[in-house]
Tab-separated table of C-alpha atoms in Angstrom:
chain	number	residue	atom	x	y	z
M	335	MET	CA	0.000	0.000	0.000
M	336	LYS	CA	2.822	2.353	0.989
M	337	ASN	CA	4.654	1.604	-2.266
M	338	ILE	CA	1.565	2.241	-4.389
M	339	PHE	CA	1.052	5.536	-2.594
M	340	MET	CA	4.654	6.575	-3.231
M	341	ILE	CA	4.379	5.637	-6.925
M	342	VAL	CA	1.223	7.726	-7.310
M	343	VAL	CA	2.861	10.700	-5.553
M	344	ALA	CA	6.022	10.354	-7.644
M	345	THR	CA	3.941	10.191	-10.836
M	346	PHE	CA	2.178	13.435	-9.992
M	347	LEU	CA	5.412	15.176	-9.001
M	348	ILE	CA	7.303	14.044	-12.096
M	349	SER	CA	4.409	14.824	-14.395
M	350	GLY	CA	4.353	18.375	-13.019
M	351	SER	CA	7.614	19.003	-14.836
M	352	CYS	CA	6.340	17.451	-18.068
M	353	GLU	CA	5.457	19.876	-20.824
M	354	LYS	CA	2.164	18.204	-21.751
M	355	PHE	CA	0.793	17.547	-18.297
M	356	PRO	CA	-0.916	19.056	-16.420
M	357	GLU	CA	-3.455	21.385	-18.064
M	358	SER	CA	-1.338	24.157	-19.560
M	359	LYS	CA	-1.898	27.196	-21.732
M	360	TYR	CA	0.495	29.751	-23.161
M	361	THR	CA	-0.588	33.349	-22.802
M	362	ILE	CA	0.477	36.962	-22.578
M	363	ARG	CA	-1.446	38.727	-19.839
M	364	VAL	CA	-2.621	42.312	-20.354
M	365	ARG	CA	-3.728	44.286	-17.304
M	366	ASN	CA	-5.958	47.323	-17.363
M	367	ASN	CA	-4.912	49.585	-14.487
M	368	SER	CA	-6.893	52.529	-15.844
M	369	THR	CA	-10.353	53.638	-14.748
M	370	PHE	CA	-12.087	52.850	-18.040
M	371	THR	CA	-12.702	49.827	-20.264
M	372	ILE	CA	-10.153	49.182	-22.974
M	373	SER	CA	-9.847	46.849	-25.942
M	374	VAL	CA	-6.659	45.053	-26.840
M	375	CYS	CA	-5.283	43.258	-29.879
M	376	ALA	CA	-1.922	41.696	-30.591
M	377	GLY	CA	0.084	40.288	-33.449
M	378	TYR	CA	3.427	40.041	-35.200
M	379	LEU	CA	3.407	43.072	-37.465
M	380	PRO	CA	5.972	44.393	-39.963
M	381	ASP	CA	5.576	48.036	-38.908
M	382	THR	CA	3.886	50.253	-36.339
M	383	LEU	CA	0.588	50.453	-38.243
M	384	LEU	CA	-2.611	48.742	-37.214
M	385	PRO	CA	-3.459	45.560	-39.179
M	386	VAL	CA	-5.513	46.011	-42.341
M	387	ASN	CA	-8.218	43.563	-41.345
M	388	LYS	CA	-9.998	43.960	-38.052
M	389	PRO	CA	-8.226	41.683	-35.555
M	390	ILE	CA	-9.686	39.877	-32.542
M	391	LEU	CA	-10.315	42.630	-29.997
M	392	LYS	CA	-10.539	41.660	-26.354
M	393	GLU	CA	-12.328	43.880	-23.906
M	394	ILE	CA	-10.753	44.537	-20.501
M	395	LEU	CA	-12.795	46.166	-17.757
M	396	ALA	CA	-11.120	48.697	-15.455
M	397	GLY	CA	-8.858	46.967	-12.957
M	398	LYS	CA	-9.142	43.582	-14.700
M	399	PHE	CA	-6.936	41.573	-17.056
M	400	VAL	CA	-7.221	39.249	-20.036
M	401	ASP	CA	-4.980	36.629	-21.583
M	402	ILE	CA	-3.904	36.616	-25.208
M	403	TYR	CA	-3.446	32.966	-26.153
M	404	ASP	CA	-0.669	31.675	-28.377
M	405	SER	CA	-3.264	30.347	-30.840
M	406	GLU	CA	-4.760	33.830	-31.213
M	407	VAL	CA	-1.521	35.251	-32.605
M	408	GLY	CA	-0.577	32.108	-34.540
M	409	ASP	CA	2.524	31.377	-32.507
M	410	GLU	CA	2.451	28.012	-30.797
M	411	LYS	CA	3.874	28.259	-27.261
M	412	PHE	CA	5.211	31.714	-28.185
M	413	GLN	CA	8.279	30.200	-29.828
M	414	LYS	CA	8.531	33.108	-32.292
M	415	LEU	CA	8.573	35.581	-29.422
M	416	LYS	CA	12.096	34.509	-28.524
M	417	ASN	CA	13.451	36.038	-31.747
M	418	GLU	CA	10.716	38.397	-32.910
M	419	ARG	CA	8.848	41.302	-31.346
M	420	ILE	CA	5.111	41.183	-30.855
M	421	THR	CA	2.943	44.299	-30.954
M	422	VAL	CA	0.091	44.956	-28.537
M	423	PHE	CA	-2.333	47.794	-29.277
M	424	ILE	CA	-4.481	49.326	-26.565
M	425	LEU	CA	-7.657	51.088	-27.729
M	426	HIS	CA	-10.367	52.887	-25.813
M	427	ASN	CA	-13.476	50.749	-25.793
M	428	ASP	CA	-15.640	53.737	-26.731
M	429	THR	CA	-13.513	54.247	-29.833
M	430	VAL	CA	-14.057	50.645	-30.900
M	431	LYS	CA	-17.794	51.020	-30.462
M	432	LYS	CA	-18.024	54.423	-32.155
M	433	TYR	CA	-15.835	53.986	-35.241
M	434	ASP	CA	-15.402	51.279	-37.820
M	435	TRP	CA	-12.035	49.609	-38.194
M	436	THR	CA	-11.087	51.528	-41.362
M	437	THR	CA	-11.422	54.846	-39.512
M	438	ILE	CA	-9.592	53.570	-36.446
M	439	LYS	CA	-6.757	52.365	-38.666
M	440	SER	CA	-6.487	55.455	-40.879
M	441	ASP	CA	-6.691	57.901	-37.938
M	442	TYR	CA	-4.536	55.664	-35.756
M	443	LYS	CA	-7.002	55.968	-32.887
M	444	ILE	CA	-5.036	54.043	-30.323
M	445	LEU	CA	-4.208	54.804	-26.715
M	446	LYS	CA	-0.881	53.027	-26.570
M	447	ARG	CA	1.294	50.592	-28.469
M	448	TYR	CA	3.641	48.092	-26.866
M	449	GLU	CA	6.310	46.166	-28.720
M	450	PHE	CA	8.467	43.574	-27.032
M	451	ASN	CA	10.143	40.212	-27.273
M	452	ASP	CA	10.260	37.409	-24.736
M	453	LYS	CA	13.191	38.845	-22.776
M	454	GLU	CA	11.654	42.308	-22.599
M	455	LEU	CA	8.332	40.856	-21.467
M	456	THR	CA	10.114	39.062	-18.633
M	457	GLU	CA	11.702	42.370	-17.626
M	458	MET	CA	8.208	43.894	-17.620
M	459	GLY	CA	7.236	41.323	-14.982
M	460	GLY	CA	5.706	38.809	-17.383
M	461	SER	CA	2.633	40.883	-18.250
M	462	VAL	CA	1.665	44.114	-20.014
M	463	SER	CA	0.194	46.770	-17.746
M	464	PHE	CA	-1.771	49.725	-19.110
M	465	PRO	CA	-1.175	52.627	-18.604
Z	1162	MET	CA	-16.976	32.736	2.542
Z	1163	TYR	CA	-14.447	34.579	4.736
Z	1164	THR	CA	-11.025	34.395	3.103
Z	1165	ASP	CA	-8.912	36.180	5.727
Z	1166	PRO	CA	-6.968	38.266	3.196
Z	1167	SER	CA	-4.373	39.420	5.752
Z	1168	GLY	CA	-3.898	35.946	7.207
Z	1169	ASN	CA	-4.316	37.270	10.775
Z	1170	ILE	CA	-7.186	35.046	11.872
Z	1171	PHE	CA	-5.800	31.874	10.300
Z	1172	GLY	CA	-2.409	32.800	11.750
Z	1173	LEU	CA	-3.908	33.042	15.219
Z	1174	ILE	CA	-5.571	29.628	14.876
Z	1175	TRP	CA	-2.221	28.229	13.748
Z	1176	LEU	CA	-0.470	29.694	16.768
Z	1177	VAL	CA	-2.977	28.289	19.255
Z	1178	ASN	CA	-2.714	24.861	17.617
Z	1179	LYS	CA	1.079	25.078	17.578
Z	1180	VAL	CA	1.319	26.048	21.261
Z	1181	ILE	CA	-0.908	23.141	22.270
Z	1182	LYS	CA	1.122	20.687	20.185
Z	1183	SER	CA	4.491	22.052	21.355
Z	1184	THR	CA	3.817	21.018	24.941
Z	1185	ASP	CA	4.407	17.431	23.758
Z	1186	HIS	CA	8.123	18.285	23.493
Z	1187	GLY	CA	8.522	19.831	26.954
Z	1188	VAL	CA	10.164	23.177	27.668
Z	1189	SER	CA	12.349	23.200	24.532
Z	1190	GLY	CA	9.307	22.626	22.353
Z	1191	VAL	CA	7.464	25.530	23.938
Z	1192	LYS	CA	10.524	27.798	23.616
Z	1193	GLY	CA	10.844	26.947	19.942
Z	1194	THR	CA	7.186	27.705	19.404
Z	1195	ILE	CA	7.441	31.047	21.203
Z	1196	LYS	CA	10.356	31.925	18.899
Z	1197	GLU	CA	8.297	31.012	15.812
Z	1198	ALA	CA	5.273	32.828	17.210
Z	1199	GLN	CA	7.283	36.026	17.701
Z	1200	GLY	CA	8.419	35.753	14.103
Z	1201	ILE	CA	4.899	35.185	12.780
Z	1202	TRP	CA	3.673	38.139	14.814
Z	1203	ASN	CA	6.396	40.376	13.396
Z	1204	TRP	CA	5.803	39.079	9.857
Z	1205	THR	CA	2.097	39.849	10.123
Z	1206	PHE	CA	2.118	43.165	11.954
Z	1207	ASN	CA	5.636	44.635	11.438
Z	1208	GLY	CA	6.389	43.238	8.000
Z	1209	SER	CA	9.303	45.589	7.357
Z	1210	ASN	CA	10.929	45.110	10.760
Z	1211	MET	CA	13.020	42.078	9.869
Z	1212	SER	CA	15.469	42.665	12.751
Z	1213	LYS	CA	12.970	41.151	15.176
Z	1214	MET	CA	12.645	37.961	13.149
Z	1215	ASP	CA	14.642	34.777	13.395
Z	1216	PRO	CA	16.717	34.558	10.196
Z	1217	THR	CA	16.825	30.773	10.453
Z	1218	ILE	CA	13.083	30.469	9.857
Z	1219	ASN	CA	11.580	30.845	6.372
Z	1220	TYR	CA	8.360	32.597	7.349
Z	1221	LYS	CA	6.915	32.698	3.842
Z	1222	GLN	CA	7.259	28.935	3.596
Z	1223	LEU	CA	5.926	28.493	7.114
Z	1224	ILE	CA	2.814	30.599	6.526
Z	1225	ASN	CA	2.282	28.935	3.142
Z	1226	SER	CA	2.427	25.514	4.773
Z	1227	TYR	CA	-0.140	26.571	7.339
Z	1228	LYS	CA	-2.449	27.895	4.628
Z	1229	ILE	CA	-2.058	24.617	2.709
Z	1230	ASP	CA	-3.268	22.738	5.771
Z	1231	VAL	CA	-6.343	24.971	5.983
Z	1232	GLY	CA	-7.408	23.118	2.828
Z	1233	GLU	CA	-7.936	20.028	4.967
Z	1234	LEU	CA	-10.785	21.879	6.676
Z	1235	MET	CA	-12.404	22.529	3.304
Z	1236	THR	CA	-12.330	18.907	2.276
Z	1237	ALA	CA	-15.497	16.853	2.121
Z	1238	PRO	CA	-15.005	13.419	3.756
Z	1239	TRP	CA	-15.696	11.592	0.492
Z	1240	GLU	CA	-12.930	13.442	-1.386
Z	1241	LYS	CA	-10.208	12.631	1.153
Z	1242	PRO	CA	-8.103	10.373	-1.136
Z	1243	GLN	CA	-7.379	13.088	-3.706
Z	1244	ALA	CA	-7.288	15.805	-1.031
Z	1245	MET	CA	-4.547	13.962	0.863
Z	1246	LEU	CA	-2.579	13.620	-2.334
Z	1247	GLY	CA	-3.136	17.301	-3.101
Z	1248	ASN	CA	-1.970	18.242	0.376
Z	1249	LEU	CA	1.173	16.158	-0.051
Z	1250	VAL	CA	1.962	17.555	-3.503
Z	1251	SER	CA	1.376	21.124	-2.247
Z	1252	HIS	CA	3.633	20.685	0.784
Z	1253	THR	CA	6.343	19.074	-1.314
Z	1254	ARG	CA	6.294	21.962	-3.778
Z	1255	ASN	CA	6.306	24.466	-0.926
Z	1256	LEU	CA	9.182	22.832	0.933
Z	1257	SER	CA	11.217	22.572	-2.258
Z	1258	GLY	CA	10.817	26.329	-2.784
Z	1259	ASN	CA	8.435	26.074	-5.725
Z	1260	VAL	CA	5.546	28.034	-4.214
Z	1261	ASP	CA	5.295	31.819	-4.124
Z	1262	ASN	CA	1.783	32.367	-2.891
Z	1263	VAL	CA	-1.021	30.347	-1.362
Z	1264	GLU	CA	-4.479	31.857	-1.624
Z	1265	ILE	CA	-7.652	30.602	-0.025
Z	1266	ARG	CA	-10.634	31.730	-2.083
Z	1267	ASN	CA	-13.988	30.314	-3.179
Z	1268	GLY	CA	-13.499	27.261	-0.968
Z	1269	VAL	CA	-10.280	26.203	-2.704
Z	1270	VAL	CA	-6.571	26.564	-1.998
Z	1271	LEU	CA	-4.502	27.990	-4.844
Z	1272	VAL	CA	-0.881	26.903	-4.420
Z	1273	ASN	CA	0.910	28.954	-7.024
Z	1274	ASP	CA	4.404	29.611	-8.295
Z	1275	ASN	CA	5.107	32.809	-10.229
Z	1276	ASP	CA	7.629	32.738	-13.033
Z	1277	PRO	CA	7.609	35.960	-15.100
Z	1278	SER	CA	10.019	34.407	-17.595
Z	1279	SER	CA	7.524	31.708	-18.561
Z	1280	ARG	CA	4.480	32.231	-20.793
Z	1281	ARG	CA	3.176	28.852	-19.659
Z	1282	ARG	CA	0.345	28.680	-17.166
Z	1283	TRP	CA	-0.555	25.308	-15.762
Z	1284	GLY	CA	-2.885	23.973	-13.131
Z	1285	MET	CA	-3.619	20.622	-11.521
Z	1286	THR	CA	-6.475	19.969	-9.129
Z	1287	LEU	CA	-6.554	17.385	-6.360
Z	1288	GLY	CA	-9.410	17.826	-3.900
Z	1289	PRO	CA	-9.583	21.495	-2.879
Z	1290	TYR	CA	-5.946	22.064	-3.935
Z	1291	ILE	CA	-5.111	23.805	-7.183
Z	1292	ASP	CA	-1.387	23.426	-7.732
Z	1293	SER	CA	-0.323	25.832	-10.396
Z	1294	GLU	CA	2.180	28.101	-12.077
Z	1295	ASN	CA	1.405	31.671	-13.165
Z	1296	ILE	CA	-2.282	31.409	-12.290
Z	1297	GLU	CA	-4.079	34.107	-10.368
Z	1298	VAL	CA	-7.546	34.307	-8.908
Z	1299	GLY	CA	-9.926	35.377	-11.658
Z	1300	ASP	CA	-8.165	34.091	-14.749
Z	1301	ASP	CA	-9.744	31.541	-17.091
Z	1302	MET	CA	-7.595	28.690	-15.889
Z	1303	TYR	CA	-8.423	29.463	-12.262
Z	1304	TRP	CA	-12.154	29.152	-13.004
Z	1305	HIS	CA	-11.508	25.981	-14.986
Z	1306	GLU	CA	-9.586	24.407	-12.111
Z	1307	LEU	CA	-12.296	25.586	-9.718
Z	1308	GLY	CA	-14.662	23.524	-11.876
Z	1309	HIS	CA	-12.444	20.484	-11.213
Z	1310	THR	CA	-12.662	21.076	-7.445
Z	1311	ILE	CA	-16.463	21.022	-7.745
Z	1312	GLN	CA	-16.197	17.769	-9.720
Z	1313	SER	CA	-14.099	16.374	-6.873
Z	1314	ARG	CA	-16.816	17.256	-4.388
Z	1315	ILE	CA	-19.517	15.734	-6.543
Z	1316	LEU	CA	-17.700	12.542	-7.494
Z	1317	GLY	CA	-15.749	11.857	-4.290
Z	1318	PRO	CA	-13.262	8.993	-4.756
Z	1319	LEU	CA	-14.582	8.444	-8.291
Z	1320	TYR	CA	-12.833	11.728	-9.228
Z	1321	ILE	CA	-9.540	9.838	-9.529
Z	1322	THR	CA	-10.779	7.324	-12.100
Z	1323	LYS	CA	-13.463	9.404	-13.818
Z	1324	VAL	CA	-11.524	12.683	-14.089
Z	1325	GLY	CA	-7.957	12.529	-12.701
Z	1326	ILE	CA	-6.510	9.602	-14.643
Z	1327	PRO	CA	-8.443	10.231	-17.924
Z	1328	SER	CA	-7.391	13.899	-17.794
Z	1329	LEU	CA	-3.781	12.906	-17.228
Z	1330	MET	CA	-4.006	10.494	-20.174
Z	1331	SER	CA	-5.668	12.869	-22.634
Z	1332	ALA	CA	-3.336	15.744	-21.666
Z	1333	THR	CA	-0.264	13.548	-22.071
Z	1334	PHE	CA	-1.153	11.524	-25.166
Z	1335	GLY	CA	-3.827	13.587	-26.915
Z	1336	SER	CA	-3.621	16.893	-28.740
Z	1337	ASP	CA	-4.531	20.113	-26.921
Z	1338	GLU	CA	-7.761	20.242	-28.923
Z	1339	TYR	CA	-8.644	16.651	-28.001
Z	1340	HIS	CA	-7.923	17.245	-24.311
Z	1341	SER	CA	-9.848	20.528	-24.152
Z	1342	ASN	CA	-12.937	18.927	-25.679
Z	1343	SER	CA	-12.970	15.868	-23.402
Z	1344	TRP	CA	-16.165	15.577	-21.392
Z	1345	TYR	CA	-14.508	16.118	-17.975
Z	1346	GLU	CA	-12.751	19.292	-19.198
Z	1347	VAL	CA	-15.917	20.713	-20.760
Z	1348	TRP	CA	-17.827	19.838	-17.581
Z	1349	ALA	CA	-15.168	21.641	-15.515
Z	1350	ASN	CA	-15.541	24.724	-17.756
Z	1351	ARG	CA	-19.291	24.672	-17.188
Z	1352	LEU	CA	-19.068	24.126	-13.432
Z	1353	GLY	CA	-16.403	26.814	-13.014
Z	1354	GLY	CA	-18.239	29.307	-15.219
Z	1355	VAL	CA	-15.300	29.875	-17.567
Z	1356	PRO	CA	-16.174	32.321	-20.369
Z	1357	GLU	CA	-16.581	30.340	-23.589
Z	1358	SER	CA	-13.627	30.456	-25.976
Z	1359	ASN	CA	-11.671	28.173	-28.295
Z	1360	GLU	CA	-9.395	27.357	-25.370
Z	1361	TYR	CA	-12.265	26.566	-23.010
Z	1362	PRO	CA	-15.154	25.046	-25.005
Z	1363	ARG	CA	-18.550	24.517	-23.407
Z	1364	ASP	CA	-20.043	22.095	-25.916
Z	1365	TYR	CA	-19.479	18.388	-25.434
Z	1366	ARG	CA	-17.717	16.459	-28.171
Z	1367	ARG	CA	-20.801	14.302	-28.647
Z	1368	ASN	CA	-24.166	14.433	-27.040
Z	1369	ASN	CA	-25.793	11.100	-27.754
Z	1370	PHE	CA	-26.929	8.256	-25.532
Z	1371	TRP	CA	-23.959	5.952	-26.171
Z	1372	TYR	CA	-21.392	8.654	-25.443
Z	1373	TRP	CA	-22.888	9.189	-21.996
Z	1374	TRP	CA	-23.461	5.482	-21.570
Z	1375	TRP	CA	-19.704	4.740	-21.923
Z	1376	ILE	CA	-18.793	7.710	-19.735
Z	1377	THR	CA	-21.039	6.356	-17.014
Z	1378	THR	CA	-20.262	2.665	-17.265
Z	1379	LEU	CA	-16.559	2.500	-18.140
Z	1380	PRO	CA	-14.316	3.154	-15.109
Z	1381	ILE	CA	-11.811	5.174	-17.167
Z	1382	TYR	CA	-12.938	6.911	-20.333
Z	1383	PRO	CA	-10.548	9.583	-21.621
Z	1384	ASN	CA	-12.797	11.018	-24.325
């Protein structure tokens, strides 16, 4: 009985260091420390402009946070982030509701733009905090 | 539920318990406890005044270990097997320096390690214990794991064969998509109230009689 118990414990402890187990997700966390609701989008972009097509915009209430998943930026486990820089755009939620994407893009109606790689994100504490 | 955010009340209960137990070891036991108690007091009320604390005691680890044991009080009798395992795993991680914060919220104990250099967030639930890395109260994975703690309370010892082992199998051998859509993961999303997304689906893979028949009758069904 004691041996079985030890095997089960060892299995759980060893599996904790395994990449596949347990339940794991890869994300970049964006925190909204402002007093209003914001929208956020992210992607690997060639320049500082907003993407042509409307991206997935995630709403973040004041004082809350959201996660941008690796699948949402097409970078499994954020492997590309080690060598490339990802861009995160912060937009006012009212702007997103009021204007269509073409206007937002042409007038560059953003609140802030972050650009970083994996190392820089670690130096930022592992998450993006707005403002 | 009262969560004791400052840790004062739970700390006091710990001290009383510790003093009673220390009498088993005579005068030296009591002296040792008084020394620890002074440290806990200073940690709680004079956090910055480290000069009054015993440098040989790791107070963060000590308080974490106490909070982990509070989980035992939140355990239903029928979920003891997985709760004991969860307690053991949590203590082992804590003692090996792999735990930064322990939070008691929503009737569960989050035993978490923070690693800003890692984009990976993982969680594993055994009884009321959520052992995790880079999870915080309120994120999607926290609610998902909370769903697993509810499963544990519903299923009791069956949690190990109906959820624990199948989940381990599908996470290890299946694709992420396969694992996420397994019935026990979708059920956890629903119980925990995770907002629906591609990462946390809320629709079962199948919804016919035979699917539920095999789930119910087969001891282990990782699908």
